[in-house]
Coordinates of N, CA and C in Angstrom, one line a residue:
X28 N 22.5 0.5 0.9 CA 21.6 -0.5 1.4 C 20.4 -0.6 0.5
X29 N 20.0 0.0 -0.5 CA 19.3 -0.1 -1.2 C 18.4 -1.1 -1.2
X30 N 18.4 -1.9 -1.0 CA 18.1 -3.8 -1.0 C 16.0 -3.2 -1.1
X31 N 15.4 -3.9 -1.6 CA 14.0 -4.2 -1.6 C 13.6 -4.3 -0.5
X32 N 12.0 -3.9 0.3 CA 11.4 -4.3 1.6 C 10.9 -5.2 1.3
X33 N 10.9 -6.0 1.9 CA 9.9 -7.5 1.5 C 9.1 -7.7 3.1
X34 N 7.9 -7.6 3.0 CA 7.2 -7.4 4.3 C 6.1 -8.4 3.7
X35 N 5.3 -9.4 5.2 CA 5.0 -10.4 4.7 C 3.7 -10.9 5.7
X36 N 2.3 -11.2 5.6 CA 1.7 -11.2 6.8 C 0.4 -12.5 6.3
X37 N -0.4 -13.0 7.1 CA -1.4 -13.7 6.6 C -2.6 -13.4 7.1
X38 N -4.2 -12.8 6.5 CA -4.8 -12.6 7.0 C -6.0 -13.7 6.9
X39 N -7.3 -13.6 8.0 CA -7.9 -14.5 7.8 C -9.1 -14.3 6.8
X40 N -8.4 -14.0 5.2 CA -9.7 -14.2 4.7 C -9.2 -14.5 3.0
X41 N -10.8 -14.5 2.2 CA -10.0 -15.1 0.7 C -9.4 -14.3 0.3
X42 N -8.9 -14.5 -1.0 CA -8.0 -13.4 -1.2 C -8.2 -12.5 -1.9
X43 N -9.7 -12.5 -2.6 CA -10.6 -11.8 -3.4 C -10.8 -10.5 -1.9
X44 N -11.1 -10.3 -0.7 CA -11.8 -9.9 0.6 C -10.5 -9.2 0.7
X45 N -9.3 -10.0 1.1 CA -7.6 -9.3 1.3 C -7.5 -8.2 0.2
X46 N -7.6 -8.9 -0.7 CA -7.6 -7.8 -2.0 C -8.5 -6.4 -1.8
X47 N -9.6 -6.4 -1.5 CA -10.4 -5.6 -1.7 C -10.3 -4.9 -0.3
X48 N -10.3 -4.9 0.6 CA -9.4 -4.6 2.3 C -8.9 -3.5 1.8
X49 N -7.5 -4.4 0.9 CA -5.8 -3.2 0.7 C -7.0 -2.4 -0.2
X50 N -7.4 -2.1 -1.3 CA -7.5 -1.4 -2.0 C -9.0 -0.3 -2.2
X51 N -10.0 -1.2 -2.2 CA -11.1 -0.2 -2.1 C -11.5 0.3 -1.1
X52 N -11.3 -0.4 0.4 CA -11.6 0.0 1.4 C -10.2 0.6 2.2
X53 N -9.1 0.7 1.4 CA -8.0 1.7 2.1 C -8.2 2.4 3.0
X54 N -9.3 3.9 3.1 CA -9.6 4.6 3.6 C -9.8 4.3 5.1
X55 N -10.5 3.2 5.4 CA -11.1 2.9 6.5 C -9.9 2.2 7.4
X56 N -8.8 1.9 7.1 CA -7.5 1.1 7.7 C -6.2 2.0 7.6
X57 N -6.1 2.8 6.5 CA -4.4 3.3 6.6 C -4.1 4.4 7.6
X58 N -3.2 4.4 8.4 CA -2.7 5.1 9.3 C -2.6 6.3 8.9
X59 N -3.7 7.5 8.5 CA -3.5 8.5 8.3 C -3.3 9.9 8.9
X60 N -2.9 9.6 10.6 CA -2.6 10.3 11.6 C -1.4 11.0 11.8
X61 N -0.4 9.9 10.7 CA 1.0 9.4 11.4 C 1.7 9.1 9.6
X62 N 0.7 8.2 8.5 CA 1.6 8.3 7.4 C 0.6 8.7 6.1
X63 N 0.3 9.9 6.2 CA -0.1 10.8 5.0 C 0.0 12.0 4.8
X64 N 0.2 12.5 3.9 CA 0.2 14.0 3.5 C -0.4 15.1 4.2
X65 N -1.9 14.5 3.7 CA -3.1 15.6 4.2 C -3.7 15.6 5.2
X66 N -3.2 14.2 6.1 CA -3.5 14.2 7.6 C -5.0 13.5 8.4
X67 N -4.9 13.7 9.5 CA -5.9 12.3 9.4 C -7.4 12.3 9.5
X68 N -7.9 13.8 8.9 CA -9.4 13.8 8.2 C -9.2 13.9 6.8
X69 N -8.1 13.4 6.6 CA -8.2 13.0 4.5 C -9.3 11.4 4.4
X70 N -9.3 11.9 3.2 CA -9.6 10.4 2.6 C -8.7 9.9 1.6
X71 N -8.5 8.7 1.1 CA -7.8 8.4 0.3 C -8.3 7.5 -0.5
X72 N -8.1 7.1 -2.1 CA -9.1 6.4 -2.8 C -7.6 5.8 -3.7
X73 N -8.4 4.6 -4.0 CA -7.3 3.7 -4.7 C -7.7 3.4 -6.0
X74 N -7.3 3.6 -7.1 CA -8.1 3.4 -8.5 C -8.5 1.6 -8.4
X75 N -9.1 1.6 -9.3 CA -9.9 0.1 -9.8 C -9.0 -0.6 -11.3
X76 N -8.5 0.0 -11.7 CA -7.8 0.4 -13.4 C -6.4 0.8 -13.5
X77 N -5.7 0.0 -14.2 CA -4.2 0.4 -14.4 C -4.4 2.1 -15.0
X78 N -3.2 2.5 -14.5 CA -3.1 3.8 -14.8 C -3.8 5.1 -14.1
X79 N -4.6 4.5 -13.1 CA -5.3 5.4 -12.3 C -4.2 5.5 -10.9
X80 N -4.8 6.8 -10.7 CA -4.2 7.6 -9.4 C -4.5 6.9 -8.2
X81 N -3.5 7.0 -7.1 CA -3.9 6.6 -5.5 C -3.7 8.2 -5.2
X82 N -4.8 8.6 -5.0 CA -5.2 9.8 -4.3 C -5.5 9.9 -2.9
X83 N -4.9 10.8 -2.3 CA -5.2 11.5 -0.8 C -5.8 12.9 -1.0
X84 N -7.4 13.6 -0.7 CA -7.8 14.6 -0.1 C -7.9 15.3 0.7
X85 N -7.6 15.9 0.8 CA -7.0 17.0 2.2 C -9.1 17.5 2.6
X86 N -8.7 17.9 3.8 CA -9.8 18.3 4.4 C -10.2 19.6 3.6
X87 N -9.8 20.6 3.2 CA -9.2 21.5 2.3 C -9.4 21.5 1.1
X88 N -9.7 20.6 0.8 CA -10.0 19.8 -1.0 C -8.7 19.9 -1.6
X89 N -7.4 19.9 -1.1 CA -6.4 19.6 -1.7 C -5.6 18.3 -2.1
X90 N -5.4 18.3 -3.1 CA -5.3 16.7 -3.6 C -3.4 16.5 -3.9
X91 N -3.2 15.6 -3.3 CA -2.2 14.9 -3.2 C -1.7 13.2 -4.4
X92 N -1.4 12.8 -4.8 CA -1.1 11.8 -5.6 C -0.3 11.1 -4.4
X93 N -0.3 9.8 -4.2 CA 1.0 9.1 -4.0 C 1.6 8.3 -4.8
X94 N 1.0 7.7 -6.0 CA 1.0 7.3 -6.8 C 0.4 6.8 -8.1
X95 N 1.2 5.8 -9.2 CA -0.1 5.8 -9.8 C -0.2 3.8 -10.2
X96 N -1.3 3.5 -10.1 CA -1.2 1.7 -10.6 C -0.9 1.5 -11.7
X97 N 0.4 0.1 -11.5 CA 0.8 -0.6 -12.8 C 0.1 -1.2 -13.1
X98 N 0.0 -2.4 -12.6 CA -0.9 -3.5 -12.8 C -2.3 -3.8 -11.8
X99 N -3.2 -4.2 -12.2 CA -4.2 -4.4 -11.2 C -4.9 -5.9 -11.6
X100 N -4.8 -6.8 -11.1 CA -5.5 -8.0 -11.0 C -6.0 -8.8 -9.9
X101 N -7.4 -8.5 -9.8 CA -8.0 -8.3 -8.4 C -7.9 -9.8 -7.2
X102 N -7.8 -9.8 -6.1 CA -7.4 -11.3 -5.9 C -5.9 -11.7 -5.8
X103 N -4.9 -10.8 -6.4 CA -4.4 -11.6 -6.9 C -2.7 -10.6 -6.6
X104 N -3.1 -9.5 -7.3 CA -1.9 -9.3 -7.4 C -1.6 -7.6 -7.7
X105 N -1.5 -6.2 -7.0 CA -1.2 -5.0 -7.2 C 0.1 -4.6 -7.6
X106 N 0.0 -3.9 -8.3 CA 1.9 -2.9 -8.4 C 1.4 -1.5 -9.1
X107 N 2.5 -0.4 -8.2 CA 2.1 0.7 -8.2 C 3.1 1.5 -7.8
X108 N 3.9 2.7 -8.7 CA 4.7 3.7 -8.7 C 3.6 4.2 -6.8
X109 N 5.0 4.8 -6.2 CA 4.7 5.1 -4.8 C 5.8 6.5 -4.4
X110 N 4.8 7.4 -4.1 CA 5.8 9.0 -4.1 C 5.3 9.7 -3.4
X111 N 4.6 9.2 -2.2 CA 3.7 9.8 -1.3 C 4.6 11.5 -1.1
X112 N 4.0 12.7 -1.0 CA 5.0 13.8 -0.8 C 6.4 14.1 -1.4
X113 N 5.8 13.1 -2.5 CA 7.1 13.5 -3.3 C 6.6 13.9 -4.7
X114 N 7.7 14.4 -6.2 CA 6.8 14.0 -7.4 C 6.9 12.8 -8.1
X115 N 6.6 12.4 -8.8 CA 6.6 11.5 -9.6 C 7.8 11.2 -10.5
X116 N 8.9 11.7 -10.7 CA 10.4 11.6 -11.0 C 10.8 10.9 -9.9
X117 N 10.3 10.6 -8.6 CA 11.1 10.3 -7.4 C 10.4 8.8 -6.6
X118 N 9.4 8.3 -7.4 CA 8.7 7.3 -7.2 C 9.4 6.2 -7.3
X119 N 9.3 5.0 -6.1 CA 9.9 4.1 -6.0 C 9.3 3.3 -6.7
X120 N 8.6 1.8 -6.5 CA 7.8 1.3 -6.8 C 7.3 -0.1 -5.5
X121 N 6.3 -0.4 -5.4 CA 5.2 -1.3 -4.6 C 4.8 -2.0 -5.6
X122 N 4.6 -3.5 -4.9 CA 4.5 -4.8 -5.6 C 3.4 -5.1 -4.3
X123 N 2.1 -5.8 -4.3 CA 0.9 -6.8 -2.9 C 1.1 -7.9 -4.0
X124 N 1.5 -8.9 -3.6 CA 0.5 -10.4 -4.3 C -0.6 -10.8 -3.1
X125 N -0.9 -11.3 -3.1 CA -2.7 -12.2 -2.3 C -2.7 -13.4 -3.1
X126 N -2.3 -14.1 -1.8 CA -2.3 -16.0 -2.0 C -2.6 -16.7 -1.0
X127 N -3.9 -17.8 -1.8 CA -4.4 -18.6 -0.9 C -3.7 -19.5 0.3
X128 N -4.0 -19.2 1.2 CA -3.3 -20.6 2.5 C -4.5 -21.2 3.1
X129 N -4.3 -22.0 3.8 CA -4.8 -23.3 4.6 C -5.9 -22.3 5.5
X130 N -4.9 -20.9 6.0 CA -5.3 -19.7 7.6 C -5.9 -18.8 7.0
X131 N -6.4 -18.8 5.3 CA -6.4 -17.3 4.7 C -6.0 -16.7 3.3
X132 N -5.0 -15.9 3.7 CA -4.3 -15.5 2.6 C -3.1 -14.4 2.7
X133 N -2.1 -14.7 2.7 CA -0.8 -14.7 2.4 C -0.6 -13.5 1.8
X134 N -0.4 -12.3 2.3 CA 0.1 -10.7 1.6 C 1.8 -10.6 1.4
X135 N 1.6 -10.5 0.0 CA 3.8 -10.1 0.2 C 3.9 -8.8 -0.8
X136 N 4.0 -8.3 0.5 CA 4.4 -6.6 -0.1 C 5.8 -6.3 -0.4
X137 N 6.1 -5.9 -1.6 CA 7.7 -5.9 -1.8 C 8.0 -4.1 -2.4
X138 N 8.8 -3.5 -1.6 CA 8.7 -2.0 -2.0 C 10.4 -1.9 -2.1
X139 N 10.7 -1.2 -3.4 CA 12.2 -1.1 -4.1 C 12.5 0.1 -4.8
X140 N 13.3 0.3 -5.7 CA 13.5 1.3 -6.4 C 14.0 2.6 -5.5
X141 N 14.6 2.4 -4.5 CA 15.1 3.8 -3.9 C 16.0 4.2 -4.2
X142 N 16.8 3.3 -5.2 CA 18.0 4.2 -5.4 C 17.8 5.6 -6.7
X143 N 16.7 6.0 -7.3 CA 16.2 6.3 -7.8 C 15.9 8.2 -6.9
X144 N 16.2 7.9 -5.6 CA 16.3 8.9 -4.2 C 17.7 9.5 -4.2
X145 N 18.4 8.5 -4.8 CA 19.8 9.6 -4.9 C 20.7 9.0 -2.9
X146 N 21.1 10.5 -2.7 CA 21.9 10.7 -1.4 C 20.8 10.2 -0.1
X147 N 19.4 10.4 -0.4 CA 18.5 9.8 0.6 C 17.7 8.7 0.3
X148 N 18.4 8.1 -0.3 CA 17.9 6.8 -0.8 C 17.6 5.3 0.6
X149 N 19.0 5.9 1.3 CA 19.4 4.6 2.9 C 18.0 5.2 3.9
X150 N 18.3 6.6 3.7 CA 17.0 6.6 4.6 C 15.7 6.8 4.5
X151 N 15.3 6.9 2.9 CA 14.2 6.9 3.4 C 13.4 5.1 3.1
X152 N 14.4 4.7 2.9 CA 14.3 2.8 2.9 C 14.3 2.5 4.1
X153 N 15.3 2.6 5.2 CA 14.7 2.7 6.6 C 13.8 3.1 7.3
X154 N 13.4 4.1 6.6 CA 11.7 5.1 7.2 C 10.8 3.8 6.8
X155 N 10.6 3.7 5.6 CA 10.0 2.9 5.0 C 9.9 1.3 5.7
X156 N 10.9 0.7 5.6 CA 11.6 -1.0 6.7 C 10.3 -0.6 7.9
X157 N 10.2 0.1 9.0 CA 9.7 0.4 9.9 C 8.1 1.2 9.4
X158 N 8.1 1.9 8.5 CA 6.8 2.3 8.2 C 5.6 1.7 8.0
X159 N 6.0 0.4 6.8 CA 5.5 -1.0 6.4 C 5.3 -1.3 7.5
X160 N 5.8 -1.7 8.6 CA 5.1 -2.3 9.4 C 3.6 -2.2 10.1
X161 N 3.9 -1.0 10.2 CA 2.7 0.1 10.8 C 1.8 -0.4 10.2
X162 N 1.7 0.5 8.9 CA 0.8 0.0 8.4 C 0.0 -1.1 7.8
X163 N 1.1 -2.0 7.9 CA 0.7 -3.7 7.5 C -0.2 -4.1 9.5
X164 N 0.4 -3.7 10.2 CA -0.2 -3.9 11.4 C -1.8 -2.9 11.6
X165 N -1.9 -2.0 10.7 CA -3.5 -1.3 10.8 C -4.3 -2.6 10.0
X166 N -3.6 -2.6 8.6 CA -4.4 -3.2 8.0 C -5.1 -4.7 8.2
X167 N -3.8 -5.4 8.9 CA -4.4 -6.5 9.8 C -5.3 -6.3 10.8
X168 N -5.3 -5.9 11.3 CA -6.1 -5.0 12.7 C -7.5 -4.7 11.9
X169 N -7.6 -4.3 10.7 CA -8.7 -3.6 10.2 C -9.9 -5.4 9.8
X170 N -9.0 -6.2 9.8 CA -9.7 -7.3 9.3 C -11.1 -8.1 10.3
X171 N -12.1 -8.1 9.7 CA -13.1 -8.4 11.2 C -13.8 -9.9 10.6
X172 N -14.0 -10.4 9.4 CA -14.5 -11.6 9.0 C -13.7 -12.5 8.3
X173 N -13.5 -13.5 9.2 CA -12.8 -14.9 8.8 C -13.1 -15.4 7.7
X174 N -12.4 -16.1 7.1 CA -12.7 -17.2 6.4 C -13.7 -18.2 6.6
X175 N -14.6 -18.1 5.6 CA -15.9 -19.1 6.3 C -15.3 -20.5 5.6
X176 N -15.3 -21.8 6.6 CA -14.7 -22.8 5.7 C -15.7 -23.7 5.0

């Protein structure tokens, strides 16, 4: 079953704001109770720059990678190797676009590459199917100022 997650939501704001939500303000919205390493007095920091690390810190000062950014074009458009507790031989890959609508802006998260997992490839794509959600439902949740029209 391999197939790509394609998860898909609209928030009420530009897409410069959606953008900056998912990525610099990560810390303050990702379900870290329930989907991180270091648990949920980590912090987690999202690079600015291709090639930079998505880091998780442990209370402990122990550092975790989940991944690292392909592309970064702010507004607009993220992708990024994704190996949360795993190493980096085993990284799938994560695609966000952020697109204007009429309500907002339009998030399409597309997460693929599991076959790359081998014999647990089905499941941790179904962890994942259900994981996304979660988390796409904090980060909506996290959103507090509309679109001023």
């Amino acid at each position: 079953m391999n197939d790509p997650i394609n998860k898909s939501l609209t928030v009420p704001l530009s897409p410069q704001d959606a953008f900056a939500l998912f990525t610099d303000n990560i810390d303050t919205w990702w379900p870290k109770a329930t989907h991180s390493v270091q648990g949920a007095k980590s912090k987690i920091s999202f690079p600015t720059h291709k090639d930079g690390d998505i880091v998780e810190i442990g209370e402990d000062g122990s550092k975790s990678v989940w991944g690292t950014l392909i592309a970064y074009d702010p507004g607009k458009y993220l992708a990024f190797s994704w190996h949360p507790g795993r190493g980096p031989e085993e990284a799938t890959m994560v695609t966000v676009s952020f697109t204007q609508t009429k309500n907002g802006t339009r998030c399409d998260l597309t997460h693929g590459g599991f076959e790359i997992l081998g014999d647990t490839a089905d499941a941790v794509s179904t962890s994942y199917l259900h994981g996304w959600d979660m988390v796409l439902g904090c980060y909506a949740s996290a959103v507090k100022t509309p679109v001023q029209a």
